[in-house]
mmCIF file of N, CA and C in Angstrom:
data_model
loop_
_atom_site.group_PDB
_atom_site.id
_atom_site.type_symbol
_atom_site.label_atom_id
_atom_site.label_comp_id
_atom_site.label_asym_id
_atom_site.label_seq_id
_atom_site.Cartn_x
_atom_site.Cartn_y
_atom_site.Cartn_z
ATOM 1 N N UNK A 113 -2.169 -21.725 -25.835
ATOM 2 C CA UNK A 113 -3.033 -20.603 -25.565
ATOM 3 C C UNK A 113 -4.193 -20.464 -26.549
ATOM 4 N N UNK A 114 -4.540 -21.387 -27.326
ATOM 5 C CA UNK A 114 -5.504 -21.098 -28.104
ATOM 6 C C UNK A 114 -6.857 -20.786 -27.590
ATOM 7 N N UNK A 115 -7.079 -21.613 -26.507
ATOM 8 C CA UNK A 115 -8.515 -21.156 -26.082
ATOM 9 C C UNK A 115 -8.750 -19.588 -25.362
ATOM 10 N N UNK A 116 -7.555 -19.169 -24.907
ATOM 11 C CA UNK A 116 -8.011 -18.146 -24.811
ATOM 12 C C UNK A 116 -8.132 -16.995 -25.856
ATOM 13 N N UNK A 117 -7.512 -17.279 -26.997
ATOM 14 C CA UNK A 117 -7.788 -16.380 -28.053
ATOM 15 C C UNK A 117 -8.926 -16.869 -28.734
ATOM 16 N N UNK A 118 -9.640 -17.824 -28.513
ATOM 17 C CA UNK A 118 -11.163 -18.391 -29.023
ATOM 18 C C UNK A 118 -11.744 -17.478 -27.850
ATOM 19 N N UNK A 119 -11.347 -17.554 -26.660
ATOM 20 C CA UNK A 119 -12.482 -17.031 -26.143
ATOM 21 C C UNK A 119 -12.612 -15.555 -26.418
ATOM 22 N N UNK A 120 -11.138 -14.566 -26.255
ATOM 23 C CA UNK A 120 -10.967 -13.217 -26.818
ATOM 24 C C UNK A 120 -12.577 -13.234 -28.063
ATOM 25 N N UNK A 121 -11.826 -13.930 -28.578
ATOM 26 C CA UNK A 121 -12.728 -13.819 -30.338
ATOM 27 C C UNK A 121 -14.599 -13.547 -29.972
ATOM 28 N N UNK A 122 -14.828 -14.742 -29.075
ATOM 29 C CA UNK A 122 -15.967 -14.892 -28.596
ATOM 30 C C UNK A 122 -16.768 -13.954 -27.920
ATOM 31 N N UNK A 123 -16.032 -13.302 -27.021
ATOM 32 C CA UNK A 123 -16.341 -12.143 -26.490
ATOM 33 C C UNK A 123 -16.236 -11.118 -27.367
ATOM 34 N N UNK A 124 -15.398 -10.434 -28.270
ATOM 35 C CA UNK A 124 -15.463 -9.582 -29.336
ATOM 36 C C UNK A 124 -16.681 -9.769 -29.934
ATOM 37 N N UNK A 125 -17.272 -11.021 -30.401
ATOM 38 C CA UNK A 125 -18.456 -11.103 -31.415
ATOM 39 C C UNK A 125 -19.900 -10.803 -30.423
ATOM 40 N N UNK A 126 -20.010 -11.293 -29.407
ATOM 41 C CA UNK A 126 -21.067 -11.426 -28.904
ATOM 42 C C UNK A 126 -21.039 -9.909 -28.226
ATOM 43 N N UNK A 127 -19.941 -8.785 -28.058
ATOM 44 C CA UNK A 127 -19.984 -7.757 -27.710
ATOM 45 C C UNK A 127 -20.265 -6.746 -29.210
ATOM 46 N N UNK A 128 -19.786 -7.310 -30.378
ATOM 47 C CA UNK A 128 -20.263 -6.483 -31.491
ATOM 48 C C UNK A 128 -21.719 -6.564 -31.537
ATOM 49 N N UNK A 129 -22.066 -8.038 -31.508
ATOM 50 C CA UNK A 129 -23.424 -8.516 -31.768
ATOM 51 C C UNK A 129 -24.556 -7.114 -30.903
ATOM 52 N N UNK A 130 -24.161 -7.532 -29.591
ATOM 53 C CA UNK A 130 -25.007 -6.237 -28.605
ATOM 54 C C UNK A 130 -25.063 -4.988 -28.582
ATOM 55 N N UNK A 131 -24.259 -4.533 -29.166
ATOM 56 C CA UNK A 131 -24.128 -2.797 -29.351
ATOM 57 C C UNK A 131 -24.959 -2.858 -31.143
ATOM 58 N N UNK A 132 -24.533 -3.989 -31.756
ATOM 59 C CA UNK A 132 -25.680 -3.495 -33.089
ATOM 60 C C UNK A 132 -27.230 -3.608 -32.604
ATOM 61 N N UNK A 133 -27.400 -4.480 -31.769
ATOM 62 C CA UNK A 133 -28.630 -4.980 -31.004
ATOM 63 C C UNK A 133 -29.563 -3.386 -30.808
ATOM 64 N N UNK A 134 -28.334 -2.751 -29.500
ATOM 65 C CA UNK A 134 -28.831 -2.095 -28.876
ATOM 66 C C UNK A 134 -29.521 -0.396 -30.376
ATOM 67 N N UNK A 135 -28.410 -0.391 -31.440
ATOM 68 C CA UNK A 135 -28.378 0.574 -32.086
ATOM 69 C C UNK A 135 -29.968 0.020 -32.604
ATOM 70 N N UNK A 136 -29.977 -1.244 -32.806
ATOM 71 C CA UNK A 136 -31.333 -1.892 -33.777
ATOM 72 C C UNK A 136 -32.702 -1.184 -33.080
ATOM 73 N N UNK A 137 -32.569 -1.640 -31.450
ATOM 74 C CA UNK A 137 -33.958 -0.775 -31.108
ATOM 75 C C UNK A 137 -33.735 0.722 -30.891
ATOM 76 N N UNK A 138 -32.743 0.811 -31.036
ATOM 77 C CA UNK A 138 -32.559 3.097 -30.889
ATOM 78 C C UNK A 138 -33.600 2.934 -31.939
ATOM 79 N N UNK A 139 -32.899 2.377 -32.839
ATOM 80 C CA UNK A 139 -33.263 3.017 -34.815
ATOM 81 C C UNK A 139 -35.062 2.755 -34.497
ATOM 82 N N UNK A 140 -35.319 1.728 -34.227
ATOM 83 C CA UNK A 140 -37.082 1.283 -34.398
ATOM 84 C C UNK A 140 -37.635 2.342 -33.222
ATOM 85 N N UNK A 141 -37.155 2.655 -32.320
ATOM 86 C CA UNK A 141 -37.965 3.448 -31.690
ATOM 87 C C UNK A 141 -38.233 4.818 -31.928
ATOM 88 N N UNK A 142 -36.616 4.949 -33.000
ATOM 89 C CA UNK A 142 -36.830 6.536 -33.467
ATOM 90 C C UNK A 142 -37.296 6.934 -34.571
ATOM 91 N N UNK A 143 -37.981 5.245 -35.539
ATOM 92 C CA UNK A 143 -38.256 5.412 -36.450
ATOM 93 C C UNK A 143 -40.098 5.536 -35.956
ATOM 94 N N UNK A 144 -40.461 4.641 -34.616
ATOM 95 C CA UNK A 144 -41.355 4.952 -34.124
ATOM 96 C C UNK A 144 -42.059 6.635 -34.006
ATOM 97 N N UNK A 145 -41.177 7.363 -33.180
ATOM 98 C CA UNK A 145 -41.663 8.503 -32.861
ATOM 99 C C UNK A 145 -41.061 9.341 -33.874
ATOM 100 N N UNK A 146 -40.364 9.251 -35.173
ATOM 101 C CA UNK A 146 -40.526 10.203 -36.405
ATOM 102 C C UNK A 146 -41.633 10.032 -37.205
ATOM 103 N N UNK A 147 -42.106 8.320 -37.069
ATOM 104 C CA UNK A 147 -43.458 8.025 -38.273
ATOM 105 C C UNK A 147 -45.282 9.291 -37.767
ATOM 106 N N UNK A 148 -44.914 9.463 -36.428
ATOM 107 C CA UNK A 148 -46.182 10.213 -36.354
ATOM 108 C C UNK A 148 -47.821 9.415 -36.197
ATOM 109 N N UNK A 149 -47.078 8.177 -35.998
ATOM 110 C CA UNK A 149 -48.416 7.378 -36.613
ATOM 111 C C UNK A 149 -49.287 7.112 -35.013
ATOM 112 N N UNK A 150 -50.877 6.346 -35.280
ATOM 113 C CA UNK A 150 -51.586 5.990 -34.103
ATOM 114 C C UNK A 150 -50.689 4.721 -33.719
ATOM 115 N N UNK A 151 -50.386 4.731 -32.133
ATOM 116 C CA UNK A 151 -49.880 3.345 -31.604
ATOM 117 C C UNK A 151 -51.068 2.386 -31.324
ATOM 118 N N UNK A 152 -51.391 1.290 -31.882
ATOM 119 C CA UNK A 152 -52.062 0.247 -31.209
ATOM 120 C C UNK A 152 -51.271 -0.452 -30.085
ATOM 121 N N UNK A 153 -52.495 -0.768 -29.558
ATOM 122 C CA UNK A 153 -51.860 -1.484 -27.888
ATOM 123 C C UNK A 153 -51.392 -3.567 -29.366
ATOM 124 N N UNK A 154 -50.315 -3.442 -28.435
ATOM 125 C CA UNK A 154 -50.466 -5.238 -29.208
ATOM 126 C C UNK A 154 -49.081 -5.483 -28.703
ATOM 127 N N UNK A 155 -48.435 -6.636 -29.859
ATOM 128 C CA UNK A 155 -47.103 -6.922 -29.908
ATOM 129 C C UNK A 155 -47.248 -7.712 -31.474
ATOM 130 N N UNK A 156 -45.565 -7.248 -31.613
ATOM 131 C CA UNK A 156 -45.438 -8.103 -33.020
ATOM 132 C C UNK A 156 -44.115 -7.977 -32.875
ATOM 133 N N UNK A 157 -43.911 -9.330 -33.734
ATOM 134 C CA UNK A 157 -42.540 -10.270 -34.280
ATOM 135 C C UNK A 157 -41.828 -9.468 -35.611
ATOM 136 N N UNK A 158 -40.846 -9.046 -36.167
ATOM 137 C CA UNK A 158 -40.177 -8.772 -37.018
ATOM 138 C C UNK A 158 -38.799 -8.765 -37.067
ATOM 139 N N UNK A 159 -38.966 -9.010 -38.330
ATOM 140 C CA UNK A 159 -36.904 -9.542 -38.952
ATOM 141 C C UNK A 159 -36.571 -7.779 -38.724
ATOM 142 N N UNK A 160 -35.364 -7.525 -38.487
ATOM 143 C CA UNK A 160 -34.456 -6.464 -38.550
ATOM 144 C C UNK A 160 -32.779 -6.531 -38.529
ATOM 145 N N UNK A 161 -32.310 -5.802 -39.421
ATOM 146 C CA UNK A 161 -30.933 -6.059 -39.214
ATOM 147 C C UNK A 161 -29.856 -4.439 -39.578
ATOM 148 N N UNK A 162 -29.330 -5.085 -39.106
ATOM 149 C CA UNK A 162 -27.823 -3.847 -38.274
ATOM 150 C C UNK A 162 -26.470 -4.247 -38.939
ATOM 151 N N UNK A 163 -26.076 -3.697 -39.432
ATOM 152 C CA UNK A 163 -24.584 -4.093 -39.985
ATOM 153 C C UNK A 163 -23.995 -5.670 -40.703
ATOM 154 N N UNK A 164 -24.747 -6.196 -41.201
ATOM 155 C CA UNK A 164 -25.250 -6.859 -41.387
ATOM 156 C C UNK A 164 -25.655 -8.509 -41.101
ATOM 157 N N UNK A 165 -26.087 -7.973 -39.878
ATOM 158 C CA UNK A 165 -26.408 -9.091 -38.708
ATOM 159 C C UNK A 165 -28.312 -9.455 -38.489
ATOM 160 N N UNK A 166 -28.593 -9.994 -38.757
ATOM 161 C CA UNK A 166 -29.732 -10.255 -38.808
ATOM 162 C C UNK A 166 -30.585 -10.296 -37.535
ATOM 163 N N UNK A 167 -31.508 -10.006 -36.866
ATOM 164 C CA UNK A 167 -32.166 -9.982 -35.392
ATOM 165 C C UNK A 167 -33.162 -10.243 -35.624
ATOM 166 N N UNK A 168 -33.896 -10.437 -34.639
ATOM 167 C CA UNK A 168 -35.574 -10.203 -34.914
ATOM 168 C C UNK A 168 -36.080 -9.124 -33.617
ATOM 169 N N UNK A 169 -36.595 -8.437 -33.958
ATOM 170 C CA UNK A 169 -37.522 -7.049 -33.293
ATOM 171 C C UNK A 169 -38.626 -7.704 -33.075
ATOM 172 N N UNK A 170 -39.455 -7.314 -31.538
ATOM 173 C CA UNK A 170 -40.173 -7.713 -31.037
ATOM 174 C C UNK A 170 -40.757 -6.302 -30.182
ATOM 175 N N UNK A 171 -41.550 -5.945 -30.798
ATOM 176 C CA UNK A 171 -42.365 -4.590 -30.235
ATOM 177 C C UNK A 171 -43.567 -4.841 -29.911
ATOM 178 N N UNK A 172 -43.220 -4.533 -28.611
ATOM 179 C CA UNK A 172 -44.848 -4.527 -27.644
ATOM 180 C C UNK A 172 -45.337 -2.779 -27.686
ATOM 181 N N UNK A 173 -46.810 -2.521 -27.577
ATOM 182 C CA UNK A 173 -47.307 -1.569 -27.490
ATOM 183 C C UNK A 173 -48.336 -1.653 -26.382
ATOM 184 N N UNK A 174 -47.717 -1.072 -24.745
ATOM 185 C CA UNK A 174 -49.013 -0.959 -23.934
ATOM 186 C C UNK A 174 -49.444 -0.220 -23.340
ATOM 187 N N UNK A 175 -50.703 -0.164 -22.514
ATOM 188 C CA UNK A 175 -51.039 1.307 -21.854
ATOM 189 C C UNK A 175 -50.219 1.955 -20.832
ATOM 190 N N UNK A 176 -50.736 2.730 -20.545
ATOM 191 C CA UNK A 176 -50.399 3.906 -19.120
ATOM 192 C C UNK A 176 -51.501 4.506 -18.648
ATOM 193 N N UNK A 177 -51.084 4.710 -17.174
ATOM 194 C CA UNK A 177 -52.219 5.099 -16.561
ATOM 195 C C UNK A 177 -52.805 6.312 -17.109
ATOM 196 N N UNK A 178 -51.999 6.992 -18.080
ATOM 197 C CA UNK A 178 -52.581 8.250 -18.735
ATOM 198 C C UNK A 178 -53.021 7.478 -20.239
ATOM 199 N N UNK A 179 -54.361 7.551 -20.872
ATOM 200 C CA UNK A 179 -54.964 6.985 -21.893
ATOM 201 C C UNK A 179 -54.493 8.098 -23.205
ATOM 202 N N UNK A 180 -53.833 8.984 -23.014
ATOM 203 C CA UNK A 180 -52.885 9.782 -24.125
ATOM 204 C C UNK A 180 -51.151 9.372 -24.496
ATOM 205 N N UNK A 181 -51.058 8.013 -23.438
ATOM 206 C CA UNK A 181 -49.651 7.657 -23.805
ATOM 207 C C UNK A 181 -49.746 6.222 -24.011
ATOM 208 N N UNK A 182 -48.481 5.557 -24.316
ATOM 209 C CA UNK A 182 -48.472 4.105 -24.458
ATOM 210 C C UNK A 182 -47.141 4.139 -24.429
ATOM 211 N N UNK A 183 -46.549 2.687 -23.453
ATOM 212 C CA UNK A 183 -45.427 2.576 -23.353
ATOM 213 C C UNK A 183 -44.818 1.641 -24.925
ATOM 214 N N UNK A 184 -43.757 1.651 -24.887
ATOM 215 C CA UNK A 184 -43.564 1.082 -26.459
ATOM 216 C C UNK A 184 -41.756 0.671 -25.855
ATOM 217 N N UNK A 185 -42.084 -0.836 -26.132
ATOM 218 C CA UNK A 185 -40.872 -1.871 -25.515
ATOM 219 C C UNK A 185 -40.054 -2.544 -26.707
ATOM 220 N N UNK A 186 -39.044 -2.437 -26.900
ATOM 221 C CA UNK A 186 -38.377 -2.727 -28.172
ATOM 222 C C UNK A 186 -37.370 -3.907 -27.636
ATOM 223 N N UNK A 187 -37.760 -5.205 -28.197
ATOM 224 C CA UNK A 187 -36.503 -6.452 -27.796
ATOM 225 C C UNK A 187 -36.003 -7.258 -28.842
ATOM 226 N N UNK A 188 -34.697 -7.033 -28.911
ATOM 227 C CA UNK A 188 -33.662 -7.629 -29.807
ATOM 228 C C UNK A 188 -33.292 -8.882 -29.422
ATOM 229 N N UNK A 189 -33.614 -10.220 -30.695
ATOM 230 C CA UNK A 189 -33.096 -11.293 -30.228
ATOM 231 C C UNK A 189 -31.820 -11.516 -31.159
ATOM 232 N N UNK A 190 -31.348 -12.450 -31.318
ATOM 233 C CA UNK A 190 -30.634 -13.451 -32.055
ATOM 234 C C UNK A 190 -30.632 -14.624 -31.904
ATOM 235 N N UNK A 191 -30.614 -15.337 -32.780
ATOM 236 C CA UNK A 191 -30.714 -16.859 -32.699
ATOM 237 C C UNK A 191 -29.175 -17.595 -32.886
ATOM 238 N N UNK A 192 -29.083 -18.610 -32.003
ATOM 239 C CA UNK A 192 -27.787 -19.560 -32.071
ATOM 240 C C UNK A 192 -27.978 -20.637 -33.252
ATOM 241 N N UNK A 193 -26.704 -21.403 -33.704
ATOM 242 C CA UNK A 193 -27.525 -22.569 -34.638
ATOM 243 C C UNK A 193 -27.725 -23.015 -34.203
ATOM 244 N N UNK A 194 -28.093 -23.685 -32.885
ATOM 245 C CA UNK A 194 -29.262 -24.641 -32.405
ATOM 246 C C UNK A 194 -30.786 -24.322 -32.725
ATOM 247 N N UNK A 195 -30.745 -23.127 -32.737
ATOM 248 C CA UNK A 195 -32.411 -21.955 -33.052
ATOM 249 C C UNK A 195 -32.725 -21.611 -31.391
ATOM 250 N N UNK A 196 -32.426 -21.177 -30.484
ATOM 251 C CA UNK A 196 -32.075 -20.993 -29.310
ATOM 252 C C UNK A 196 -32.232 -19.604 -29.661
ATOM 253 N N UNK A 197 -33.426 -18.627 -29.002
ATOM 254 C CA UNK A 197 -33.274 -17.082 -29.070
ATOM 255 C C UNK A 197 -32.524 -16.551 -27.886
ATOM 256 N N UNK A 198 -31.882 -15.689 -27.973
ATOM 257 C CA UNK A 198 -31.282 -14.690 -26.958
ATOM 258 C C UNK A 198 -31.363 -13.485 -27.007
ATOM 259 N N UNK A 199 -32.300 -13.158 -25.738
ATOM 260 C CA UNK A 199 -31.920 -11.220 -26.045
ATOM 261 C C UNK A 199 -31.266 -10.605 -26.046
ATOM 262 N N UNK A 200 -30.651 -9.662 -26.742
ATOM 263 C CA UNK A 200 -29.701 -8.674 -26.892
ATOM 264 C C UNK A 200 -29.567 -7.403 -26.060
ATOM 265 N N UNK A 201 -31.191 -7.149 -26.202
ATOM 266 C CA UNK A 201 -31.132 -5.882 -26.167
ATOM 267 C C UNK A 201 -32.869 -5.360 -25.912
ATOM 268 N N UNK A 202 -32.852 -4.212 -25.097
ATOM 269 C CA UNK A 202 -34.446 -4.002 -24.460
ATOM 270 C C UNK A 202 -34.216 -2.766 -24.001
ATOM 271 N N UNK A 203 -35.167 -1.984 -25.079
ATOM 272 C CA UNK A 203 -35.308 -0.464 -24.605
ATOM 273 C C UNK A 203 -36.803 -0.109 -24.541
ATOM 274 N N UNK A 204 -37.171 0.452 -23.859
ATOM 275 C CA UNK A 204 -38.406 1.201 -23.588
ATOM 276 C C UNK A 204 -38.500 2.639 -23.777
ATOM 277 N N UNK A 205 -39.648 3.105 -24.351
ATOM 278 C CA UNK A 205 -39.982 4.532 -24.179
ATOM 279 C C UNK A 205 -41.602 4.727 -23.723
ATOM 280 N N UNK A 206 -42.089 5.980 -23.713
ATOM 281 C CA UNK A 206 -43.439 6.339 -23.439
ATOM 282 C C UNK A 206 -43.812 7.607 -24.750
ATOM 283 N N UNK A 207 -44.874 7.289 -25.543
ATOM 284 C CA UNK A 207 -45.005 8.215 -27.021
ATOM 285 C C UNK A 207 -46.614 8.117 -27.102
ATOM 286 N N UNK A 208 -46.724 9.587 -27.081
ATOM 287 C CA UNK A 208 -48.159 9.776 -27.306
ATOM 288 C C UNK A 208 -48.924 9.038 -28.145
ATOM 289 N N UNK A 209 -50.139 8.545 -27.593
ATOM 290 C CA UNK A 209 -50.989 7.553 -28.457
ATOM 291 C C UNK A 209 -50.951 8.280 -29.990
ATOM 292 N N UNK A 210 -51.305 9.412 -30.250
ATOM 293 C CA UNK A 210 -51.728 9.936 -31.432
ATOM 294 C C UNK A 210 -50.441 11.051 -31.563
ATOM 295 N N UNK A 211 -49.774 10.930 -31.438
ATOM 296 C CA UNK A 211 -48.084 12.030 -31.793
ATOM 297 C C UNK A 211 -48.389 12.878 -32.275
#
């Protein structure tokens, strides 16, 4: 029976992995709409980590048909050791251009 307690294991990790994922973009989006700051329209790459699991954050900033909002897309990867990204995790909100 070993493989199925490899796989148990497997599924445990890759289910811890996703719920820190998912907590990773709560935290950036709520650190988003506590900072107060102007949103630029763009996207950017950044390291982030959760319990101490390492991810990379990938925040897009884009319009809406209303020019007082911007949608703001938060995606959690992880990398395999091959270097193979996988998403975790993808939350969206809508936050006033100027908060």
């Amino acid at each position: 029976m070993p493989g199925i307690s490899m796989s148990l294991t497997t599924t445990a990790e890759y289910t811890r992995e996703k719920m820190l994922a998912v907590m990773t973009a709560e935290n950036r989006l709520l650190e988003l709409r506590l900072a107060r700051e102007r949103l630029e329209q763009g996207e950017n790459t950044l390291p982030c980590e959760q319990g101490g699991v390492t991810f990379q954050c990938v925040l897009a900033v884009k319009p809406t048909p209303n020019p007082f909002f911007r949608r703001v897309e938060v995606r959690v990867f992880r990398s395999d050791e091959a270097g193979n990204r996988h998403q975790l995790a993808e939350l969206l909100t809508v936050l006033p251009t100027n908060q």
